[in-house]
Short mmCIF file of C-alpha atoms and ligand atoms in Angstrom, two decimals:
data_model
loop_
_atom_site.label_atom_id
_atom_site.label_comp_id
_atom_site.label_asym_id
_atom_site.label_seq_id
_atom_site.Cartn_x
_atom_site.Cartn_y
_atom_site.Cartn_z
CA MET A 191 -39.80 -2.51 31.45
CA SER A 192 -42.08 -2.78 28.46
CA PHE A 193 -45.79 -3.20 27.97
CA PRO A 194 -47.52 -4.52 31.08
CA LYS A 195 -48.77 -8.12 30.95
CA THR A 196 -52.33 -6.82 31.02
CA PHE A 197 -51.86 -4.68 27.90
CA SER A 198 -54.79 -5.22 25.48
CA TRP A 199 -53.53 -5.87 21.95
CA GLY A 200 -56.38 -5.80 19.48
CA ALA A 201 -57.85 -4.93 16.13
CA ALA A 202 -60.90 -2.87 15.22
CA SER A 203 -63.75 -2.63 12.71
CA ALA A 204 -67.11 -0.90 12.28
CA SER A 205 -70.53 -2.30 11.35
CA TYR A 206 -71.24 -0.42 8.12
CA GLN A 207 -67.68 -0.86 6.91
CA ILE A 208 -67.65 -4.68 7.11
CA GLU A 209 -71.03 -6.30 7.74
CA GLY A 210 -73.02 -6.18 4.52
CA GLY A 211 -76.38 -7.89 5.08
CA ALA A 212 -77.72 -4.38 4.74
CA PHE A 213 -81.31 -5.39 4.06
CA GLU A 214 -81.47 -8.73 5.85
CA ASP A 215 -83.42 -10.12 8.78
CA GLY A 216 -85.44 -7.04 9.58
CA LYS A 217 -82.58 -4.55 9.75
CA GLY A 218 -83.71 -0.93 9.31
CA LEU A 219 -81.98 1.49 6.97
CA SER A 220 -79.20 3.68 8.28
CA ILE A 221 -78.14 7.04 6.89
CA TRP A 222 -75.19 5.28 5.25
CA ASP A 223 -77.46 2.81 3.43
CA SER A 224 -79.20 5.70 1.75
CA TYR A 225 -76.23 8.05 1.37
CA SER A 226 -74.02 5.48 -0.38
CA HIS A 227 -76.80 4.85 -2.91
CA ARG A 228 -77.01 8.52 -3.88
CA PRO A 229 -75.24 9.12 -7.20
CA GLY A 230 -71.80 10.68 -6.92
CA LYS A 231 -71.46 10.40 -3.16
CA THR A 232 -68.93 7.57 -2.93
CA PHE A 233 -65.99 6.48 -5.05
CA ASN A 234 -67.39 4.63 -8.10
CA GLY A 235 -70.72 4.34 -6.31
CA HIS A 236 -69.39 1.79 -3.81
CA ASN A 237 -71.73 0.90 -0.98
CA GLY A 238 -71.91 -1.39 2.03
CA ASP A 239 -74.70 -3.69 0.77
CA ILE A 240 -72.34 -6.68 0.80
CA SER A 241 -69.01 -5.20 1.86
CA CYS A 242 -66.82 -7.91 3.48
CA ASP A 243 -69.99 -9.88 4.22
CA ALA A 244 -68.96 -10.18 7.85
CA TYR A 245 -72.67 -10.68 8.57
CA HIS A 246 -72.26 -14.19 7.16
CA ARG A 247 -68.50 -14.71 7.46
CA PHE A 248 -67.71 -13.48 10.96
CA GLU A 249 -66.73 -17.00 12.11
CA GLU A 250 -63.99 -17.11 9.50
CA ASP A 251 -62.76 -13.68 10.63
CA LEU A 252 -62.75 -14.71 14.28
CA ASP A 253 -60.84 -17.89 13.41
CA LEU A 254 -58.17 -15.79 11.72
CA MET A 255 -58.05 -13.46 14.70
CA GLN A 256 -57.58 -16.40 17.03
CA GLU A 257 -54.82 -17.90 14.88
CA LEU A 258 -52.97 -14.59 14.93
CA GLY A 259 -53.28 -14.35 18.70
CA ILE A 260 -55.31 -11.12 18.61
CA ARG A 261 -57.09 -11.21 21.94
CA ASN A 262 -59.24 -8.06 21.77
CA TYR A 263 -61.77 -7.17 19.10
CA ARG A 264 -63.30 -3.70 18.89
CA PHE A 265 -66.38 -3.72 16.67
CA SER A 266 -69.47 -1.54 16.45
CA LEU A 267 -73.12 -2.52 16.49
CA SER A 268 -75.55 -1.37 13.87
CA TRP A 269 -78.21 0.51 15.82
CA ALA A 270 -80.69 -0.04 12.94
CA ARG A 271 -80.08 -3.80 13.01
CA ILE A 272 -81.13 -3.90 16.65
CA ILE A 273 -83.82 -1.20 16.62
CA PRO A 274 -84.82 -0.74 12.97
CA ASP A 275 -86.40 2.69 13.39
CA GLY A 276 -84.01 3.75 16.14
CA SER A 277 -86.54 4.23 18.91
CA GLY A 278 -89.24 1.55 18.57
CA GLN A 279 -89.36 -2.23 18.66
CA VAL A 280 -86.31 -4.38 19.11
CA ASN A 281 -85.44 -6.69 16.20
CA GLN A 282 -84.63 -10.04 17.79
CA ALA A 283 -82.77 -11.22 14.67
CA GLY A 284 -80.41 -8.26 15.04
CA LEU A 285 -79.61 -9.15 18.62
CA ASP A 286 -79.19 -12.79 17.56
CA TYR A 287 -76.45 -11.78 15.14
CA TYR A 288 -74.52 -9.91 17.81
CA ASP A 289 -75.09 -12.79 20.23
CA LYS A 290 -73.33 -15.09 17.80
CA LEU A 291 -70.53 -12.56 17.31
CA VAL A 292 -69.98 -11.98 21.03
CA ASN A 293 -70.19 -15.68 21.83
CA GLY A 294 -67.82 -16.42 18.95
CA CYS A 295 -65.30 -14.02 20.49
CA LEU A 296 -65.61 -15.48 23.96
CA MET A 297 -65.28 -19.07 22.72
CA ARG A 298 -61.99 -18.10 21.14
CA ASN A 299 -60.69 -16.19 24.14
CA ILE A 300 -61.13 -12.86 22.39
CA THR A 301 -62.44 -9.99 24.51
CA PRO A 302 -65.24 -8.05 22.81
CA TRP A 303 -65.11 -4.24 22.94
CA ILE A 304 -68.43 -2.86 21.78
CA THR A 305 -68.74 0.55 20.14
CA LEU A 306 -72.37 1.64 20.13
CA TYR A 307 -72.22 4.24 17.39
CA HIS A 308 -69.80 4.26 14.48
CA TRP A 309 -71.75 6.67 12.26
CA ASP A 310 -74.69 4.56 10.98
CA LEU A 311 -77.61 6.47 12.46
CA PRO A 312 -81.01 4.83 11.83
CA ARG A 313 -82.49 6.70 8.90
CA ALA A 314 -85.88 6.98 10.61
CA LEU A 315 -84.24 9.13 13.29
CA TYR A 316 -82.53 11.27 10.68
CA LEU A 317 -85.93 11.94 9.13
CA LYS A 318 -87.03 13.29 12.51
CA GLY A 319 -84.12 15.70 12.63
CA GLY A 320 -81.18 13.38 13.42
CA TRP A 321 -78.67 14.87 15.84
CA LEU A 322 -80.41 18.23 15.59
CA ASN A 323 -83.25 16.67 17.55
CA ARG A 324 -82.66 16.25 21.27
CA ASP A 325 -84.90 13.15 21.22
CA THR A 326 -82.14 11.35 19.32
CA SER A 327 -79.94 11.59 22.42
CA HIS A 328 -82.64 9.90 24.47
CA ALA A 329 -83.24 7.25 21.79
CA PHE A 330 -79.50 6.54 21.94
CA ALA A 331 -79.63 6.17 25.71
CA ARG A 332 -82.48 3.66 25.37
CA TYR A 333 -80.54 1.71 22.74
CA ALA A 334 -77.46 1.74 25.02
CA SER A 335 -79.54 0.45 27.88
CA ILE A 336 -81.05 -2.39 25.79
CA VAL A 337 -77.60 -3.45 24.59
CA ALA A 338 -75.99 -3.19 28.02
CA LYS A 339 -78.73 -5.23 29.71
CA HIS A 340 -78.59 -7.83 26.97
CA PHE A 341 -74.81 -8.30 27.15
CA SER A 342 -74.35 -7.51 30.83
CA VAL A 343 -72.79 -10.87 31.69
CA ARG A 344 -70.66 -11.19 28.58
CA VAL A 345 -69.30 -7.75 27.73
CA LYS A 346 -67.40 -5.37 29.97
CA HIS A 347 -65.80 -2.89 27.56
CA PHE A 348 -67.88 -0.24 25.83
CA MET A 349 -67.24 2.84 23.75
CA THR A 350 -70.26 5.05 23.26
CA ILE A 351 -69.54 7.10 20.16
CA ASN A 352 -66.76 6.91 17.61
CA GLU A 353 -65.24 10.26 16.71
CA PRO A 354 -67.98 12.84 17.20
CA GLN A 355 -65.50 15.15 15.43
CA CYS A 356 -66.08 13.27 12.16
CA VAL A 357 -69.81 12.79 12.69
CA ILE A 358 -70.17 16.56 12.73
CA GLY A 359 -67.18 17.72 10.68
CA LEU A 360 -67.47 15.26 7.78
CA GLY A 361 -71.22 14.65 7.95
CA HIS A 362 -72.63 18.11 8.70
CA LEU A 363 -69.89 20.62 7.79
CA ASP A 364 -67.85 19.26 4.85
CA ALA A 365 -70.83 17.12 3.79
CA VAL A 366 -68.64 14.31 2.44
CA HIS A 367 -70.12 11.70 4.81
CA ALA A 368 -73.72 10.78 5.55
CA PRO A 369 -76.05 12.51 6.02
CA GLY A 370 -74.20 14.99 3.78
CA THR A 371 -75.79 18.17 5.06
CA ARG A 372 -74.18 21.55 5.68
CA LEU A 373 -75.45 23.19 8.80
CA GLY A 374 -74.95 26.74 9.98
CA ASP A 375 -72.85 27.37 13.09
CA GLU A 376 -75.72 27.35 15.54
CA ASP A 377 -77.31 24.13 14.25
CA MET A 378 -73.95 22.49 14.03
CA PHE A 379 -73.27 23.24 17.64
CA LEU A 380 -76.71 21.96 18.58
CA SER A 381 -76.02 18.65 16.82
CA TRP A 382 -72.63 18.48 18.49
CA HIS A 383 -74.14 19.11 21.88
CA HIS A 384 -76.81 16.44 21.35
CA LEU A 385 -74.14 13.90 20.42
CA LEU A 386 -72.30 14.65 23.63
CA LEU A 387 -75.52 14.48 25.58
CA ALA A 388 -76.20 11.09 23.97
CA HIS A 389 -72.78 9.97 25.15
CA GLY A 390 -73.40 11.10 28.73
CA LEU A 391 -76.86 9.53 28.88
CA ALA A 392 -75.47 6.28 27.47
CA VAL A 393 -72.68 6.20 30.07
CA LYS A 394 -75.35 6.41 32.76
CA ALA A 395 -77.44 3.69 31.10
CA ILE A 396 -74.53 1.28 30.71
CA ARG A 397 -73.35 1.92 34.26
CA ALA A 398 -76.85 1.20 35.58
CA ALA A 399 -76.92 -2.16 33.79
CA ILE A 400 -73.27 -3.12 34.39
CA PRO A 401 -71.79 -1.38 37.43
CA LYS A 402 -68.32 -2.78 36.69
CA ALA A 403 -68.32 -1.84 33.01
CA SER A 404 -65.29 -0.08 31.59
CA ILE A 405 -66.68 2.79 29.53
CA GLY A 406 -65.07 5.26 27.17
CA LEU A 407 -65.53 6.89 23.78
CA ALA A 408 -63.25 7.34 20.79
CA SER A 409 -61.86 10.80 20.16
CA THR A 410 -59.81 12.10 17.25
CA GLY A 411 -58.31 15.39 16.12
CA LYS A 412 -55.09 17.17 15.35
CA LEU A 413 -52.24 16.84 17.83
CA GLY A 414 -48.87 18.54 17.76
CA TYR A 415 -45.62 16.76 18.53
CA THR A 416 -41.96 17.54 18.58
CA SER A 417 -39.07 15.27 17.79
CA ARG A 418 -37.45 15.73 21.23
CA LYS A 419 -38.88 13.93 24.25
CA ASP A 420 -37.01 15.77 26.99
CA ILE A 421 -38.15 19.23 26.04
CA PRO A 422 -37.79 21.94 28.68
CA SER A 423 -41.44 22.93 28.79
CA PRO A 424 -44.00 20.23 28.02
CA GLU A 425 -46.81 22.49 29.31
CA ASP A 426 -45.96 25.01 26.61
CA LEU A 427 -46.02 22.33 23.94
CA SER A 428 -49.35 21.18 25.26
CA ARG A 429 -50.82 24.68 25.18
CA ALA A 430 -49.48 25.28 21.68
CA SER A 431 -50.68 21.91 20.42
CA PHE A 432 -54.21 22.30 21.73
CA TYR A 433 -54.37 25.87 20.51
CA THR A 434 -52.91 25.22 17.06
CA SER A 435 -54.96 22.07 16.45
CA ARG A 436 -57.90 24.26 15.54
CA GLU A 437 -56.00 26.14 12.86
CA GLU A 438 -54.38 22.97 11.55
CA ALA A 439 -57.78 21.40 10.98
CA SER A 440 -58.37 24.03 8.28
CA GLY A 441 -61.90 25.12 8.84
CA ASN A 442 -63.24 22.10 10.71
CA TYR A 443 -63.25 23.69 14.14
CA TYR A 444 -64.59 20.50 15.71
CA PHE A 445 -61.61 18.43 14.58
CA ASN A 446 -59.68 18.62 17.82
CA HIS A 447 -59.77 16.74 21.09
CA GLN A 448 -60.57 19.61 23.41
CA TRP A 449 -64.04 20.45 22.11
CA LEU A 450 -65.02 16.87 22.91
CA LEU A 451 -62.91 15.92 25.90
CA ASP A 452 -63.12 19.19 27.85
CA PRO A 453 -66.89 18.83 28.33
CA VAL A 454 -66.72 15.03 28.74
CA CYS A 455 -63.80 14.92 31.16
CA LEU A 456 -63.66 18.41 32.70
CA GLY A 457 -67.35 19.33 32.65
CA HIS A 458 -67.12 22.51 30.57
CA TYR A 459 -66.70 23.56 26.95
CA PRO A 460 -63.36 25.22 26.13
CA LYS A 461 -63.19 28.94 26.82
CA ASP A 462 -62.20 29.67 23.28
CA PRO A 463 -63.67 32.96 22.03
CA VAL A 464 -62.16 32.53 18.55
CA SER A 465 -64.17 29.35 17.90
CA PRO A 466 -67.51 29.80 16.11
CA CYS A 467 -68.96 27.29 18.61
CA TYR A 468 -68.16 29.49 21.58
CA PRO A 469 -71.20 31.84 21.54
CA TYR A 470 -73.52 28.81 21.70
CA ALA A 471 -71.39 26.75 24.09
CA ARG A 472 -71.51 29.58 26.61
CA LYS A 473 -75.28 29.26 26.87
CA VAL A 474 -75.38 25.53 27.65
CA LYS A 475 -77.16 24.66 30.90
CA ALA A 476 -75.12 23.34 33.82
CA GLU A 477 -77.40 20.32 34.05
CA ASP A 478 -76.52 19.22 30.51
CA LEU A 479 -72.83 19.54 31.30
CA ARG A 480 -73.31 17.36 34.36
CA THR A 481 -74.90 14.68 32.15
CA ILE A 482 -72.15 14.96 29.53
CA SER A 483 -69.39 14.65 32.12
CA ALA A 484 -70.66 11.42 33.71
CA PRO A 485 -67.40 9.75 34.80
CA ILE A 486 -65.79 7.49 32.22
CA ASP A 487 -63.06 4.90 32.72
CA PHE A 488 -60.84 5.53 29.75
CA ILE A 489 -60.36 7.74 26.72
CA GLY A 490 -60.15 6.01 23.36
CA LEU A 491 -57.78 7.79 21.00
CA ASN A 492 -57.87 7.33 17.24
CA ILE A 493 -54.46 8.58 16.19
CA TYR A 494 -53.19 8.40 12.62
CA ASN A 495 -50.89 11.42 12.34
CA GLY A 496 -50.03 14.75 13.88
CA PHE A 497 -48.29 18.00 13.00
CA GLU A 498 -44.71 18.76 13.95
CA MET A 499 -43.96 21.76 16.16
CA GLU A 500 -40.73 23.46 17.11
CA ALA A 501 -39.77 26.02 19.71
CA ALA A 502 -40.79 29.47 18.49
CA ALA A 503 -38.03 31.96 17.77
CA PRO A 504 -37.94 34.60 20.52
CA ASP A 505 -40.21 37.48 19.56
CA PRO A 506 -38.04 40.53 18.76
CA GLY A 507 -40.91 42.65 19.97
CA THR A 508 -40.79 45.12 17.14
CA ASP A 509 -44.00 43.89 15.57
CA ASP A 510 -45.76 44.10 18.87
CA ARG A 511 -44.59 47.62 19.45
CA GLU A 512 -45.76 48.57 15.98
CA ASP A 513 -49.09 46.96 16.69
CA ARG A 514 -49.46 48.72 20.01
CA LYS A 515 -48.61 52.11 18.53
CA GLN A 516 -51.04 51.65 15.70
CA ALA A 517 -53.75 50.41 18.05
CA GLU A 518 -53.46 53.56 20.12
CA ALA A 519 -53.78 55.71 16.99
CA GLU A 520 -56.70 53.76 15.51
CA PRO A 521 -58.70 51.61 17.94
CA GLU A 522 -60.07 49.45 15.08
CA HIS A 523 -56.55 48.24 14.21
CA GLN A 524 -56.16 44.45 14.13
CA PRO A 525 -52.83 42.95 15.21
CA LYS A 526 -50.91 41.28 12.39
CA THR A 527 -51.62 37.70 13.41
CA LYS A 528 -54.50 36.14 15.23
CA ARG A 529 -52.08 34.34 17.49
CA LYS A 530 -50.48 37.55 18.68
CA GLN A 531 -53.87 38.91 19.45
CA GLU A 532 -54.52 36.07 21.90
CA GLU A 533 -51.31 34.78 23.38
CA ALA A 534 -47.73 34.12 22.42
CA LEU A 535 -47.08 30.43 21.86
CA ALA A 536 -43.77 28.81 22.73
CA TYR A 537 -44.12 26.25 19.92
CA VAL A 538 -45.18 26.79 16.33
CA PRO A 539 -45.97 24.32 13.52
CA VAL A 540 -43.09 23.34 11.23
CA ASP A 541 -43.62 23.34 7.46
CA LYS A 542 -43.52 19.84 6.00
CA TYR A 543 -40.41 19.14 3.92
CA PRO A 544 -40.74 18.26 0.22
CA GLY A 545 -41.36 14.56 -0.25
CA TYR A 546 -42.28 13.89 3.38
CA PRO A 547 -43.53 10.31 3.97
CA ARG A 548 -47.19 9.72 3.25
CA THR A 549 -49.62 6.83 3.12
CA ALA A 550 -51.66 5.79 0.08
CA LEU A 551 -54.40 8.13 1.33
CA LYS A 552 -51.74 10.89 1.43
CA TRP A 553 -51.83 11.15 5.19
CA PRO A 554 -48.45 12.10 6.73
CA VAL A 555 -46.49 9.38 8.53
CA THR A 556 -45.59 10.92 11.89
CA PRO A 557 -44.75 8.19 14.44
CA GLU A 558 -43.88 10.66 17.25
CA VAL A 559 -47.55 11.48 17.63
CA LEU A 560 -48.04 8.09 19.27
CA TYR A 561 -45.75 9.22 22.06
CA TRP A 562 -46.85 12.85 22.33
CA GLY A 563 -50.55 12.32 21.71
CA PRO A 564 -51.18 10.15 24.78
CA ARG A 565 -48.78 12.27 26.82
CA LEU A 566 -50.53 15.56 26.02
CA ILE A 567 -53.98 14.06 26.48
CA TYR A 568 -52.95 12.53 29.81
CA GLU A 569 -51.52 15.82 31.05
CA ARG A 570 -54.79 17.56 30.28
CA TYR A 571 -57.32 14.91 31.35
CA GLY A 572 -55.50 12.49 33.67
CA LEU A 573 -57.41 9.38 32.55
CA PRO A 574 -56.19 5.98 31.30
CA MET A 575 -56.27 5.66 27.52
CA VAL A 576 -56.43 3.05 24.81
CA ILE A 577 -55.32 3.66 21.25
CA ALA A 578 -58.67 2.76 19.71
CA GLU A 579 -57.44 3.12 16.12
CA ASN A 580 -54.10 3.44 14.37
CA GLY A 581 -52.89 2.13 11.02
CA GLN A 582 -52.28 3.14 7.43
CA SER A 583 -53.83 2.68 4.01
CA CYS A 584 -51.62 1.00 1.40
CA ASN A 585 -52.06 0.09 -2.24
CA ASP A 586 -52.08 -3.59 -1.31
CA ARG A 587 -52.36 -6.28 -3.97
CA ILE A 588 -51.86 -10.00 -4.40
CA PHE A 589 -48.31 -10.68 -5.57
CA LEU A 590 -47.26 -13.36 -8.07
CA ASP A 591 -46.57 -15.70 -5.18
CA GLU A 592 -50.24 -15.25 -4.16
CA GLU A 593 -49.29 -13.52 -0.93
CA VAL A 594 -49.99 -9.91 0.06
CA HIS A 595 -46.72 -8.16 0.94
CA ASP A 596 -47.12 -4.84 2.74
CA PRO A 597 -43.72 -3.66 4.00
CA ASP A 598 -44.99 -0.07 4.24
CA ARG A 599 -47.59 -1.03 6.84
CA ILE A 600 -45.04 -3.05 8.83
CA ASP A 601 -42.62 -0.12 8.86
CA PHE A 602 -45.43 2.24 9.87
CA LEU A 603 -46.54 0.00 12.73
CA HIS A 604 -43.01 -0.61 13.89
CA ARG A 605 -42.23 3.09 14.11
CA TYR A 606 -45.52 4.04 15.76
CA LEU A 607 -45.41 1.19 18.27
CA LEU A 608 -41.85 2.10 19.30
CA GLU A 609 -43.15 5.56 20.20
CA LEU A 610 -46.10 4.11 22.07
CA LYS A 611 -43.75 1.83 23.95
CA ALA A 612 -41.67 4.84 25.00
CA ALA A 613 -44.80 6.51 26.36
CA VAL A 614 -45.85 3.38 28.28
CA GLU A 615 -42.34 2.98 29.68
CA GLU A 616 -42.55 6.51 31.02
CA GLY A 617 -45.69 5.55 32.90
CA ILE A 618 -48.27 7.18 30.62
CA PRO A 619 -51.28 4.93 31.19
CA VAL A 620 -52.11 3.57 27.77
CA THR A 621 -53.67 0.20 28.45
CA GLY A 622 -54.43 -1.06 24.96
CA TYR A 623 -53.78 -0.72 21.24
CA PHE A 624 -56.24 -1.57 18.44
CA HIS A 625 -54.97 -1.79 14.91
CA TRP A 626 -57.27 -0.18 12.34
CA SER A 627 -58.43 -2.29 10.77
CA PHE A 628 -58.73 -6.04 11.10
CA THR A 629 -59.85 -6.61 7.50
CA ASP A 630 -59.87 -4.25 4.54
CA ASN A 631 -63.29 -2.64 4.36
CA LEU A 632 -65.46 0.12 2.97
CA GLU A 633 -63.50 3.31 3.59
CA TRP A 634 -66.67 5.43 3.67
CA HIS A 635 -66.84 7.83 0.71
CA SER A 636 -63.55 6.45 -0.68
CA GLY A 637 -65.27 3.08 -1.10
CA TYR A 638 -63.09 -0.02 -1.40
CA ASP A 639 -60.28 1.99 -2.95
CA ASP A 640 -58.37 2.35 0.31
CA ARG A 641 -57.11 -0.65 2.24
CA PHE A 642 -56.34 -0.42 5.95
CA GLY A 643 -56.60 -4.10 6.94
CA LEU A 644 -54.22 -6.69 8.33
CA ILE A 645 -56.33 -9.10 6.30
CA TYR A 646 -56.68 -8.52 2.57
CA ILE A 647 -60.15 -8.90 1.10
CA ASP A 648 -60.43 -9.95 -2.51
CA TYR A 649 -63.73 -8.26 -3.26
CA ARG A 650 -64.30 -10.44 -6.32
CA ASN A 651 -64.84 -13.52 -4.20
CA LEU A 652 -64.55 -12.24 -0.59
CA GLN A 653 -61.54 -14.43 0.03
CA ARG A 654 -59.53 -13.39 3.10
CA ILE A 655 -55.72 -13.35 2.83
CA PRO A 656 -53.62 -12.41 5.86
CA LYS A 657 -51.05 -9.82 4.79
CA ASP A 658 -47.40 -9.94 5.91
CA SER A 659 -48.29 -7.26 8.47
CA ALA A 660 -50.78 -9.65 10.10
CA GLN A 661 -47.96 -12.13 10.76
CA TRP A 662 -45.70 -9.32 11.94
CA TYR A 663 -48.34 -7.94 14.32
CA SER A 664 -49.01 -11.46 15.58
CA ARG A 665 -45.33 -11.82 16.51
CA ILE A 666 -45.32 -8.46 18.29
CA ILE A 667 -48.42 -9.40 20.27
CA ARG A 668 -47.06 -12.82 21.24
CA GLY A 669 -43.90 -11.16 22.58
CA ASN A 670 -45.98 -8.40 24.26
CA GLY A 671 -43.98 -5.80 22.37
CA SER A 672 -40.55 -7.11 23.39
CA ASP A 673 -39.61 -7.70 19.72
CA LEU A 674 -40.08 -4.06 18.76
C1 LIG B 130 -62.67 6.00 11.41
C2 LIG B 130 -62.69 4.74 10.59
C3 LIG B 130 -61.97 4.98 9.28
C4 LIG B 130 -60.53 5.33 9.61
C5 LIG B 130 -59.65 5.56 8.38
C6 LIG B 130 -61.34 6.70 11.43
O1 LIG B 130 -61.56 8.07 11.42
O2 LIG B 130 -63.11 5.74 12.71
O3 LIG B 130 -64.00 4.34 10.41
O4 LIG B 130 -62.05 3.92 8.41
O5 LIG B 130 -60.50 6.51 10.36
O6 LIG B 130 -60.12 6.64 7.64
#
């Protein structure tokens, strides 16, 4: 057995990262249009004004996709292109562009997967408070409804929001992404909650317009893995992975799957007293949680890397005894480690070895996470999944023979897809895989310095050059993974 015949092989992109046409045909400004123009915010001042110019060159991109046999395209819509101020009049020219894009996909036998929000909030909504303002959730639901009604006959697959973890963590905590604010714990939770509310309201709106729609969202975060598949206690690994993910995210306590997927899929926020979000999460009304947990059809997982774990050495108990004795003597005494204070974990993170493999962006290469990630998420939430993003940045360049050779990316994909295949063969319901990204593009604050694409973009003339990895991926898709 291998990948089922129905497996959706695809590639992904996002509006602000590829479109350009930032000020054309009545499009409103998004927070990224203004953020990228603020001095010092992006690498060398790069911005998405022109980017890959997909706004004018999407036909060329779709032709390449068709030639490679990529049959699923995940792209996001620019909310401000469709509704320039986010909540008012619809811009017909914006819809016309996405009509051409969707029709272009369908004509080429490519299934469109629409993401409604990949971080480019209309600036007008930001000026009214952005995600801190509950009205933004309702504006998002209206936008979702307009889009769903418009495409009801042509599009079946939707993702509401891409990586709320990054919207909040990078945009409102670390302040390295638009809008670049740093909020206090309470406001941060409020913004988080409004994003999730927006998701739930949008699910309802899409479902009302397209009862047979397949709806999900894209989640990201730290995930633990171990090198052995047949471990004695997968539940323990799961508990340790979900628990440790918070610590591994070094300070970004939203960068894990459970703070998003527990409310969305289980209808409650995690009972996690150590998290700074917990005091506010406890006060959320049941009605909001009902909205947030509107049933979805699949979980989109953006998985790039994970952290290795190994079975913990048995606790000799001495430390605990010491702690207990001291606690009796002085009630204020804190146990030596936070973990001991809460619960003993059967798995603990392994230190990375010197010279461990890394991508050009210095992200660790950890293929096993594409087996363990879906497995752990499935054990916790029991829903079908698609890998909505996976890939690596390389220092790609045009070689003397005028081709772009990227053996690192091929090796990365080969290793990761072998792990995914193992998960699918074990019956873990992953129904699709989207390579990030189809073309090189604007890597947010890193500008055009990082290249994730299967297609190289020469930014001097916007020429597209399929990399070796594009041909390799094409072969894998045509054989439905049998060549792995
Ligand atoms: C985002 C993409 C981004 C990619 C690589 C994901 O978190 O969804 O927009 O380009 O990671 O950083």
